[in-house]
Coordinates of C-alpha atoms and ligand atoms in Angstrom, one line a residue:
M24 CA -54.6 167.1 -59.6
K25 CA -52.7 168.9 -58.3
L26 CA -52.0 168.5 -53.6
L27 CA -53.5 171.4 -52.7
A28 CA -52.6 172.8 -48.7
C29 CA -54.2 175.5 -46.4
P30 CA -53.0 178.5 -46.7
A31 CA -53.4 178.8 -43.1
C32 CA -51.4 175.8 -41.6
G33 CA -50.5 173.7 -44.3
A34 CA -52.5 171.0 -44.4
T35 CA -54.1 168.9 -47.1
V36 CA -57.6 170.5 -48.6
Y37 CA -59.5 168.3 -51.3
F38 CA -60.2 170.3 -54.2
N39 CA -63.8 171.6 -53.2
N40 CA -63.0 172.3 -49.9
S41 CA -64.3 175.5 -48.8
L42 CA -63.3 174.8 -45.1
C43 CA -59.7 173.6 -44.2
T44 CA -60.8 170.2 -42.4
A45 CA -57.5 170.6 -39.9
C46 CA -58.0 174.2 -38.9
G47 CA -61.5 175.2 -39.5
A48 CA -60.4 178.0 -41.9
E49 CA -62.4 179.5 -45.2
I50 CA -60.3 178.5 -48.0
G51 CA -60.9 178.8 -52.2
F52 CA -59.1 178.3 -54.9
A53 CA -57.3 180.7 -56.8
P54 CA -57.1 179.4 -60.4
G55 CA -54.7 181.2 -61.9
A56 CA -52.6 181.1 -58.9
M57 CA -53.8 177.3 -58.9
A58 CA -53.1 177.0 -55.2
M59 CA -55.8 177.6 -52.5
V60 CA -55.7 181.3 -50.8
A61 CA -57.4 182.1 -47.4
P62 CA -60.5 184.8 -48.0
G63 CA -61.1 187.5 -44.5
P64 CA -64.3 188.0 -43.5
D65 CA -64.3 190.9 -46.7
G66 CA -64.4 187.4 -48.0
S67 CA -60.7 188.8 -50.7
A68 CA -57.0 187.8 -50.2
T69 CA -53.9 189.6 -50.8
V70 CA -51.2 187.2 -52.6
Q71 CA -48.1 187.6 -54.0
G72 CA -49.5 191.2 -55.0
R73 CA -52.8 189.7 -56.5
R74 CA -56.0 190.2 -55.1
W75 CA -58.6 187.7 -54.4
R76 CA -62.0 187.9 -54.1
K77 CA -64.8 184.7 -53.1
C78 CA -66.9 183.7 -56.8
T79 CA -71.0 185.3 -56.3
H80 CA -71.6 181.7 -55.7
Y81 CA -69.7 181.1 -53.2
A82 CA -70.0 184.1 -50.9
Q83 CA -74.0 183.6 -51.9
L84 CA -74.7 180.5 -52.5
M85 CA -71.9 178.2 -51.6
G86 CA -72.1 176.4 -54.5
C87 CA -69.1 177.1 -55.8
N88 CA -65.4 177.4 -53.6
W89 CA -63.6 179.6 -56.4
M90 CA -62.6 183.4 -56.2
V91 CA -61.8 185.9 -58.6
E92 CA -59.5 187.6 -59.5
G93 CA -57.9 191.0 -59.1
E94 CA -58.3 192.6 -62.7
D95 CA -62.0 191.3 -62.5
A96 CA -62.7 192.4 -58.7
G97 CA -65.1 194.9 -60.0
L98 CA -68.8 195.1 -59.6
T99 CA -68.9 194.0 -63.5
Q100 CA -67.4 190.5 -62.8
P101 CA -69.2 188.5 -60.1
F102 CA -68.1 185.3 -60.8
C103 CA -65.3 183.1 -61.2
V104 CA -63.9 181.6 -64.7
S105 CA -66.2 178.3 -63.7
C106 CA -69.1 180.1 -63.0
R107 CA -69.3 183.0 -65.6
L108 CA -70.2 179.9 -68.3
N109 CA -73.0 179.6 -66.5
R110 CA -75.9 180.7 -68.9
T111 CA -78.7 178.2 -67.5
V112 CA -79.2 176.8 -63.9
P113 CA -82.0 175.0 -62.5
D114 CA -84.6 176.6 -60.1
L115 CA -82.6 176.6 -57.2
S116 CA -85.3 177.7 -54.4
Q117 CA -85.7 173.6 -55.1
P118 CA -83.5 172.1 -52.1
W119 CA -82.8 168.5 -54.0
N120 CA -81.3 171.0 -57.1
R121 CA -79.1 172.1 -55.0
T122 CA -78.5 169.9 -54.2
L123 CA -77.7 168.2 -57.3
W124 CA -76.5 171.0 -59.0
K125 CA -73.3 172.0 -57.0
R126 CA -72.1 168.2 -57.7
L127 CA -72.4 169.8 -61.1
E128 CA -70.7 172.0 -60.3
E129 CA -67.4 170.6 -58.5
E130 CA -67.0 168.7 -61.4
K131 CA -67.5 171.4 -63.8
R132 CA -64.9 172.8 -61.8
R133 CA -62.4 169.6 -62.1
L134 CA -62.5 170.1 -66.1
I135 CA -61.6 173.9 -65.9
Y136 CA -58.9 173.2 -63.7
A137 CA -57.7 170.8 -66.9
A138 CA -58.6 173.1 -69.6
L139 CA -56.4 176.1 -67.7
R140 CA -53.7 173.7 -66.8
L141 CA -54.2 172.5 -70.6
G142 CA -53.8 176.1 -71.9
L143 CA -57.4 175.6 -74.1
P144 CA -59.9 178.8 -74.2
V145 CA -62.1 178.8 -71.7
A146 CA -64.1 181.7 -72.4
P147 CA -68.0 182.8 -71.7
M148 CA -70.1 182.9 -75.1
A149 CA -71.7 185.8 -73.4
D150 CA -68.0 187.1 -74.6
G151 CA -68.4 186.5 -78.0
P152 CA -68.7 183.6 -80.8
G153 CA -66.6 181.2 -80.4
G154 CA -67.1 181.2 -76.1
L155 CA -68.2 177.8 -74.3
A156 CA -71.7 178.0 -72.2
F157 CA -73.3 175.2 -69.9
D158 CA -77.2 174.7 -69.2
F159 CA -77.5 172.5 -66.4
L160 CA -81.5 171.3 -66.6
A161 CA -83.9 169.7 -64.7
D162 CA -86.5 167.7 -67.0
V163 CA -90.2 169.1 -66.9
A164 CA -91.9 165.9 -67.0
P165 CA -90.9 163.1 -64.2
S166 CA -88.0 161.4 -65.2
F167 CA -87.5 158.9 -67.0
S168 CA -90.5 159.9 -69.6
E169 CA -89.5 160.2 -73.2
T170 CA -91.1 163.9 -73.2
G171 CA -90.1 166.9 -71.1
R172 CA -87.0 165.3 -71.4
V173 CA -83.6 167.1 -71.4
M174 CA -81.0 165.6 -73.7
T175 CA -77.1 165.8 -72.5
G176 CA -75.3 167.3 -75.6
H177 CA -73.3 169.6 -76.6
A178 CA -74.0 172.5 -80.2
E179 CA -72.2 175.0 -81.3
G180 CA -70.2 176.1 -78.3
L181 CA -73.5 174.8 -75.6
I182 CA -73.0 172.5 -73.4
T183 CA -76.9 171.1 -71.6
I184 CA -76.0 168.8 -68.4
N185 CA -79.6 167.1 -67.1
I186 CA -79.2 168.0 -63.4
A187 CA -80.6 163.9 -62.8
E188 CA -76.7 163.3 -64.0
A189 CA -75.9 164.4 -60.3
D190 CA -78.1 162.0 -58.5
P191 CA -76.3 158.4 -57.8
V192 CA -79.0 156.5 -58.0
A193 CA -80.8 158.1 -61.3
R194 CA -77.2 157.6 -62.8
E195 CA -77.2 154.2 -61.8
R196 CA -80.4 153.1 -64.0
M197 CA -79.1 155.5 -66.8
R198 CA -76.1 153.5 -66.3
A199 CA -77.5 150.3 -66.5
Q200 CA -80.6 150.8 -68.7
M201 CA -78.1 151.4 -71.3
A202 CA -75.6 148.3 -70.4
E203 CA -72.2 151.2 -69.5
P204 CA -69.4 150.5 -67.7
Y205 CA -68.9 153.8 -66.7
R206 CA -71.0 156.8 -66.4
T207 CA -70.4 159.7 -64.4
I208 CA -70.8 163.5 -64.2
L209 CA -67.5 164.3 -64.7
G210 CA -67.0 162.1 -67.7
H211 CA -70.1 162.9 -69.1
L212 CA -68.4 167.1 -69.2
R213 CA -65.1 165.7 -70.0
H214 CA -66.7 164.1 -73.9
E215 CA -69.7 167.1 -74.4
S216 CA -66.0 169.6 -73.6
G217 CA -64.4 167.2 -76.2
H218 CA -66.8 167.9 -79.0
Y219 CA -66.7 171.8 -78.5
Y220 CA -63.0 171.3 -78.3
W221 CA -63.1 169.1 -81.7
D222 CA -64.9 172.3 -83.2
R223 CA -62.2 174.8 -82.0
L224 CA -59.1 172.6 -82.6
V225 CA -59.4 170.6 -85.7
R226 CA -62.7 171.4 -87.9
G227 CA -61.9 173.5 -90.6
T228 CA -58.1 173.1 -89.7
A229 CA -55.7 171.3 -91.3
L230 CA -56.0 168.4 -88.4
L231 CA -59.1 167.5 -90.9
G232 CA -56.8 165.3 -93.0
P233 CA -55.2 163.2 -90.4
F234 CA -58.1 162.9 -88.5
R235 CA -60.4 161.6 -90.4
A236 CA -58.1 159.2 -91.9
L237 CA -57.5 157.8 -88.1
F238 CA -61.4 158.3 -86.6
G239 CA -63.3 158.0 -89.8
D240 CA -65.5 160.6 -92.5
D241 CA -67.2 162.8 -89.5
S242 CA -69.8 163.6 -92.6
A243 CA -71.3 160.8 -92.2
D244 CA -75.4 161.8 -91.3
Y245 CA -75.4 161.9 -87.7
N246 CA -78.5 161.6 -86.6
A247 CA -78.6 158.2 -88.9
A248 CA -75.1 157.0 -87.5
L249 CA -76.4 156.6 -84.1
A250 CA -79.9 156.0 -84.9
Q251 CA -77.8 153.1 -85.9
H252 CA -75.9 152.4 -82.7
Y253 CA -79.2 152.4 -80.4
A254 CA -80.8 149.7 -82.7
N255 CA -78.2 147.2 -83.3
G256 CA -74.8 148.3 -80.9
P257 CA -71.4 148.3 -81.4
P258 CA -69.9 145.8 -83.6
P259 CA -68.0 142.5 -82.1
D260 CA -64.7 144.0 -82.8
W261 CA -65.1 147.8 -81.1
P262 CA -62.7 146.9 -78.9
Q263 CA -59.9 147.1 -81.4
H264 CA -60.3 150.6 -83.1
H265 CA -62.1 152.3 -80.2
V266 CA -62.0 153.4 -76.3
S267 CA -65.0 152.4 -75.5
A268 CA -68.4 151.2 -77.2
Y269 CA -70.3 154.1 -77.9
A270 CA -67.7 155.5 -79.3
A271 CA -68.5 153.3 -82.3
A272 CA -71.0 154.7 -83.3
H273 CA -69.7 157.9 -85.2
P274 CA -66.2 159.4 -85.7
W275 CA -67.5 162.7 -83.6
E276 CA -68.1 160.9 -80.5
D277 CA -64.8 158.6 -81.7
W278 CA -62.9 161.2 -80.6
A279 CA -65.0 162.9 -77.3
E280 CA -64.7 160.0 -76.1
S281 CA -60.9 159.4 -76.8
W282 CA -60.3 163.1 -75.5
N283 CA -62.3 161.7 -72.2
H284 CA -60.2 159.4 -71.9
Y285 CA -57.1 161.6 -72.2
L286 CA -58.3 164.1 -69.9
L287 CA -59.1 161.5 -67.7
M288 CA -55.8 159.8 -67.8
L289 CA -53.9 163.3 -67.5
D290 CA -55.3 164.2 -63.9
T291 CA -55.9 160.6 -62.9
L292 CA -51.4 160.9 -63.5
E293 CA -51.2 163.7 -61.7
T294 CA -53.2 162.8 -58.9
A295 CA -50.7 159.6 -58.3
W296 CA -47.4 161.9 -59.1
A297 CA -48.4 164.3 -56.2
F298 CA -48.7 161.6 -53.6
G299 CA -45.6 160.2 -54.6
L300 CA -46.9 157.1 -56.1
G301 CA -45.6 155.5 -59.0
L302 CA -45.5 152.3 -60.3
D303 CA -42.6 149.8 -61.8
P304 CA -44.1 149.0 -64.9
G305 CA -41.8 146.1 -64.8
A306 CA -43.3 144.8 -62.4
T307 CA -43.6 141.0 -61.7
A308 CA -44.5 139.0 -59.4
A309 CA -41.6 137.4 -58.6
R310 CA -40.0 140.9 -57.7
A311 CA -43.4 141.9 -55.9
L312 CA -42.7 139.3 -53.8
A313 CA -38.8 139.6 -53.1
A314 CA -40.6 143.6 -52.2
D315 CA -39.3 145.1 -48.6
P316 CA -40.6 142.8 -46.2
A317 CA -42.1 145.5 -43.4
R318 CA -44.3 146.3 -45.9
D319 CA -45.9 142.8 -45.2
P320 CA -49.2 144.6 -43.4
Y321 CA -49.3 140.7 -42.0
R322 CA -46.5 140.1 -40.7
P323 CA -46.8 140.4 -36.9
T324 CA -46.4 145.1 -36.4
D325 CA -47.8 147.4 -33.8
F326 CA -51.4 148.9 -34.8
D327 CA -49.6 152.6 -35.3
T328 CA -47.1 151.6 -37.9
L329 CA -50.6 150.2 -40.1
V330 CA -52.6 153.2 -39.0
A331 CA -49.6 155.7 -39.9
Q332 CA -49.3 154.1 -43.3
W333 CA -53.1 153.4 -43.8
L334 CA -54.2 157.2 -43.7
P335 CA -52.1 158.6 -46.1
L336 CA -53.2 155.4 -49.5
T337 CA -57.2 156.3 -48.4
V338 CA -56.5 160.0 -49.2
A339 CA -54.4 159.1 -52.0
I340 CA -57.3 156.8 -53.0
N341 CA -59.7 159.3 -52.3
A342 CA -58.1 161.6 -55.0
L343 CA -57.4 159.3 -57.2
N344 CA -61.2 158.1 -57.3
A345 CA -62.2 162.5 -58.0
S346 CA -59.5 162.5 -60.6
M347 CA -62.0 159.4 -62.5
G348 CA -64.9 161.2 -61.7
H349 CA -66.2 158.4 -59.0
E350 CA -67.4 159.6 -55.6
P351 CA -64.5 158.1 -52.2
A352 CA -63.6 154.7 -52.6
Y353 CA -63.3 155.4 -48.6
P354 CA -65.7 157.1 -47.1
F355 CA -64.7 157.1 -43.8
A356 CA -63.4 159.8 -40.6
L357 CA -61.9 157.2 -38.1
G358 CA -62.6 159.5 -34.8
A359 CA -60.3 158.2 -32.1
V360 CA -62.5 155.4 -30.5
A361 CA -62.8 154.4 -33.4
L362 CA -59.3 153.8 -34.0
R363 CA -59.2 152.5 -30.2
K364 CA -61.9 149.4 -31.4
L365 CA -59.5 148.6 -34.2
A366 CA -56.4 148.2 -31.7
F367 CA -58.1 146.1 -30.0
V368 CA -59.4 144.1 -32.8
H369 CA -55.3 144.2 -33.8
A370 CA -54.8 143.5 -30.5
V371 CA -57.2 140.0 -30.3
V372 CA -55.9 138.7 -33.9
R373 CA -52.6 140.1 -32.4
G374 CA -52.4 138.0 -29.1
T375 CA -50.7 141.2 -27.4
P376 CA -51.9 143.3 -24.4
P377 CA -55.3 145.8 -25.0
P378 CA -54.9 149.1 -26.1
E379 CA -54.1 151.9 -22.4
P380 CA -57.7 152.7 -22.3
G381 CA -58.3 156.4 -22.3
G382 CA -57.8 157.6 -25.8
Y383 CA -56.5 156.6 -28.3
P384 CA -53.4 157.4 -30.7
Ligands
ZN404 ZN1 -56.3 174.7 -42.6
ZN405 ZN1 -67.4 180.3 -59.1
ZN406 ZN1 -71.3 162.8 -77.7

């Protein structure tokens, strides 16, 4: 993910922000420009001669922070390039559904961002054959009963997501039940998009032969393969052949898991490089020990220096976590008084004078 800046004040903002936390300006992501713009009171912004208008889900429900491009600005296209892919959304009159749906849309926009960056087709199914659509559905019966349960999956361009996947408690329970090491909304979306893009990019093309040579014969009975996977688990040597245990179920799942992992790599690397994070692939313990001693946080230093190095690192770590589909690793915002208390702890540990009363910094 690129680093995005508030167009009003230049502060770094998160991809899903609709308000700048530094200056309070309303902001929206313009997918054609891959940048944040600042809509005025009428909900539109003109940047470099192009006009942008808030997506209807942004303007009416705050369920999106993307903008619709100028040529689409007529009444015929109320939704952004991500929201226009929706076929069904849950009953939004229920506040909890609304909360879950917003989370799903945030992660979907991250997927669509990657598709746009890669130049992949993202045309809606409603526009013609070969298009993409999303159903976000709630279980009819209470969750975890087999009847009335919405199955997350892909079929003929339609990606169905059970909105319970956006509920962290339900998702963790499902992760534990399935004995999975990793289960995220973004991972689901990337995985299911892999099935869609396999249909678009591999099925019936010259790539099918090389695909089968590497992933196996995709004409093998899919339902039988899945039943066998759930009954017996993956073969014990799956790590030598697959990116995940589930990938061992069938060549289609192997592809979707590989696609998912590839998108995770791209997004996370872009985030790391945007923050200027780079690692020396040849680093060793011996060389790390020889690193600049001024970077040792345990050596005596002033608290301001620690904070100045800490805060940008936390922003970067949270952005890296988001690229991998995880919640923020550091869900804190340190206010002035809290910082002064940390400075006090620092002074006690270091045996230096406590911070001056009257506010920090
Ligand atoms: Zn700002
Ligand atoms: Zn939208
Ligand atoms: Zn799948």
